[in-house]
């Protein structure tokens, strides 16, 4: 009696739906890996994302930042300027003009509940009155100015030397004396320059 022939399982091709599902899964996996690689390359190039407070409507000196004036946006750290505020700036008073799309920075904001010119002085800065020259530069509150040495009778400095840069005009008197807010170190240089000579203002573009 002959032994029964061996039986082998019949291998059937997988359904087309299963093949498509596997192919789609592999494709998605490759896309995810590629996107992850690009994201890591972006972080290496531009830095990780941090929260920046971005201006939605132009703000003038003296304005109080309202709920709809700024939004919190994630941005690469290399695109966020030095001095950008970390905390929510809504409710704070603007010391220097902020344009739409700009990131809110600390030195453009005033601190506390101060009023008048004092309310426009950025936190930690100092305000110094600069007497007008005969040909005074017409400036307005909120504009940014550099202060240059115009005359030094002692001969210890040079005409045109920058005494203070990127200051904020916080008041213009009737006699055209201009009060400029500057950093503490710049305030000391400015007072010394005023004591020994004359200074001139230059608008910052």
Coordinates of C-alpha atoms in Angstrom, one line a residue:
X1 CA 0.0 0.0 0.0
X2 CA 1.4 3.3 -1.1
X3 CA 1.8 6.0 1.5
X4 CA -0.5 9.0 1.1
X5 CA 1.1 11.9 -0.7
X6 CA 2.3 14.7 1.5
X7 CA 0.0 17.7 1.6
X8 CA 1.4 21.2 1.5
X9 CA -0.6 24.3 2.5
X10 CA -1.8 26.4 -0.4
X11 CA -0.2 29.8 -0.1
X12 CA -2.5 32.5 -1.2
X13 CA -1.3 36.0 -2.0
X14 CA -2.4 38.6 0.6
X15 CA -5.4 40.7 -0.3
X16 CA -4.7 43.8 -2.2
X17 CA -6.1 45.9 0.6
X18 CA -3.5 44.5 3.0
X19 CA -0.7 45.2 0.6
X20 CA -1.9 48.8 0.2
X21 CA -2.2 49.3 3.9
X22 CA 1.4 48.1 4.5
X23 CA 2.6 50.3 1.7
X24 CA 0.8 53.3 3.1
X25 CA 2.2 52.6 6.6
X26 CA 5.8 52.5 5.2
X27 CA 5.3 55.7 3.3
X28 CA 3.9 57.5 6.3
X29 CA 6.8 56.2 8.4
X30 CA 9.3 57.5 5.8
X31 CA 7.6 60.9 5.7
X32 CA 7.6 61.2 9.5
X33 CA 11.3 60.3 9.6
X34 CA 12.0 62.9 7.0
X35 CA 10.0 65.6 8.8
X36 CA 11.7 64.8 12.0
X37 CA 15.1 65.1 10.4
X38 CA 14.1 68.5 8.9
X39 CA 12.8 69.7 12.3
X40 CA 16.0 68.7 14.0
X41 CA 18.0 70.4 11.3
X42 CA 15.9 73.6 11.8
X43 CA 16.4 73.5 15.5
X44 CA 20.2 73.1 15.0
X45 CA 20.2 76.1 12.6
X46 CA 17.7 78.5 14.2
X47 CA 17.4 77.3 17.8
X48 CA 14.4 75.8 19.6
X49 CA 11.1 77.6 19.7
X50 CA 10.3 80.0 22.5
X51 CA 7.2 82.1 23.2
X52 CA 7.4 85.7 21.9
X53 CA 4.8 88.4 22.4
X54 CA 4.1 90.0 19.0
X55 CA 2.4 93.4 18.5
X56 CA -0.9 93.2 16.5
X57 CA -1.6 96.9 16.2
X58 CA 0.8 99.9 16.3
X59 CA 1.3 101.2 19.8
X60 CA 2.5 104.8 20.6
X61 CA 4.3 106.0 23.7
X62 CA 1.9 106.3 26.6
X63 CA -0.4 103.6 25.4
X64 CA -1.4 100.8 27.7
X65 CA -1.1 97.4 26.0
X66 CA -4.6 95.9 25.8
X67 CA -5.9 92.3 25.4
X68 CA -6.1 92.6 21.6
X69 CA -2.8 94.4 21.0
X70 CA -0.5 91.5 21.4
X71 CA -0.4 87.7 20.8
X72 CA 1.9 85.0 22.2
X73 CA 3.6 83.2 19.3
X74 CA 6.2 80.4 19.2
X75 CA 9.3 81.6 17.3
X76 CA 12.8 80.2 16.8
X77 CA 15.0 81.7 19.4
X78 CA 17.4 83.2 16.9
X79 CA 14.5 85.3 15.5
X80 CA 13.6 86.7 18.9
X81 CA 15.5 90.0 19.8
X82 CA 17.5 90.4 22.9
X83 CA 15.5 91.8 25.7
X84 CA 12.2 90.3 24.6
X85 CA 9.7 90.1 27.5
X86 CA 9.0 86.7 29.0
X87 CA 5.8 87.5 30.8
X88 CA 2.5 88.7 29.4
X89 CA 3.0 92.4 28.7
X90 CA -0.8 93.2 28.6
X91 CA -1.6 96.0 31.0
X92 CA 1.9 97.6 30.8
X93 CA 2.5 101.1 29.4
X94 CA 4.5 101.6 26.2
X95 CA 7.6 103.9 26.6
X96 CA 8.9 103.6 23.0
X97 CA 6.7 103.1 19.9
X98 CA 6.0 99.5 18.9
X99 CA 5.0 98.6 15.3
X100 CA 2.7 95.9 14.1
X101 CA 4.7 92.6 13.9
X102 CA 7.4 93.6 16.3
X103 CA 8.3 91.5 19.3
X104 CA 7.7 93.4 22.5
X105 CA 11.1 94.1 24.2
X106 CA 11.6 95.3 27.8
X107 CA 13.3 98.6 27.0
X108 CA 10.2 99.8 25.1
X109 CA 8.0 99.5 28.2
X110 CA 7.6 101.6 31.2
X111 CA 7.3 100.2 34.7
X112 CA 4.8 100.9 37.5
X113 CA 2.0 103.4 37.6
X114 CA 4.1 106.5 36.8
X115 CA 2.5 109.4 34.9
X116 CA 3.7 112.1 32.5
X117 CA 7.3 111.8 31.2
X118 CA 8.2 109.4 34.0
X119 CA 5.6 106.9 32.6
X120 CA 7.6 106.8 29.3
X121 CA 11.0 106.0 30.8
X122 CA 11.8 102.3 30.3
X123 CA 12.2 100.3 33.5
X124 CA 15.7 100.8 35.0
X125 CA 16.6 103.7 32.6
X126 CA 17.3 107.4 33.5
X127 CA 15.9 110.6 31.9
X128 CA 18.2 113.5 31.2
X129 CA 17.2 117.0 30.0
X130 CA 19.2 118.1 26.9
X131 CA 19.2 121.8 26.2
X132 CA 18.4 122.8 22.7
X133 CA 21.0 124.2 20.3
X134 CA 20.4 127.2 18.1
X135 CA 19.5 124.8 15.3
X136 CA 17.5 122.4 17.3
X137 CA 16.5 119.1 15.7
X138 CA 12.6 118.9 15.7
X139 CA 11.8 115.7 17.6
X140 CA 8.7 114.2 19.1
X141 CA 7.9 112.1 22.1
X142 CA 8.6 108.5 21.5
X143 CA 11.3 108.9 18.8
X144 CA 14.6 107.2 19.2
X145 CA 17.7 109.4 19.2
X146 CA 21.5 109.2 19.6
X147 CA 23.2 111.9 21.6
X148 CA 26.5 113.2 20.0
X149 CA 29.2 115.5 21.5
X150 CA 28.9 118.8 19.6
X151 CA 31.5 120.8 21.5
X152 CA 34.2 119.8 24.0
X153 CA 36.2 122.8 25.3
X154 CA 38.3 120.6 27.5
X155 CA 39.8 118.8 24.5
X156 CA 39.5 115.4 26.1
X157 CA 36.9 114.2 23.6
X158 CA 36.1 114.4 19.9
X159 CA 33.3 116.3 18.3
X160 CA 30.8 113.7 17.0
X161 CA 31.6 111.1 19.6
X162 CA 28.5 109.1 20.6
X163 CA 27.6 109.9 24.2
X164 CA 24.4 107.8 24.3
X165 CA 22.7 105.8 21.6
X166 CA 19.1 104.6 21.0
X167 CA 17.6 106.9 23.7
X168 CA 13.9 107.6 23.9
X169 CA 12.5 111.1 23.8
X170 CA 10.1 111.3 26.7
X171 CA 9.4 115.1 26.8
X172 CA 9.9 118.2 24.6
X173 CA 9.6 121.5 26.5
X174 CA 8.3 124.8 25.1
X175 CA 11.9 126.1 25.0
X176 CA 12.8 122.9 22.9
X177 CA 14.7 121.3 25.8
X178 CA 14.5 117.6 25.1
X179 CA 14.3 115.0 27.9
X180 CA 15.9 111.8 26.7
X181 CA 15.7 108.4 28.5
X182 CA 18.9 106.4 28.4
X183 CA 20.6 103.6 30.2
X184 CA 22.3 104.4 33.6
X185 CA 25.8 104.2 32.2
X186 CA 24.8 106.4 29.2
X187 CA 23.2 108.9 31.6
X188 CA 26.5 109.3 33.4
X189 CA 28.3 110.0 30.2
X190 CA 25.6 112.3 29.0
X191 CA 25.7 114.4 32.2
X192 CA 29.5 114.6 32.0
X193 CA 29.3 115.7 28.4
X194 CA 26.7 118.4 29.2
X195 CA 29.0 119.7 32.1
X196 CA 32.0 120.1 29.8
X197 CA 30.4 121.1 26.5
X198 CA 27.4 120.8 24.2
X199 CA 25.6 117.8 22.7
X200 CA 23.4 117.4 19.7
X201 CA 20.6 114.9 19.0
X202 CA 20.5 112.6 15.9
X203 CA 17.3 110.8 15.0
X204 CA 17.6 107.0 14.7
X205 CA 16.1 105.6 11.5

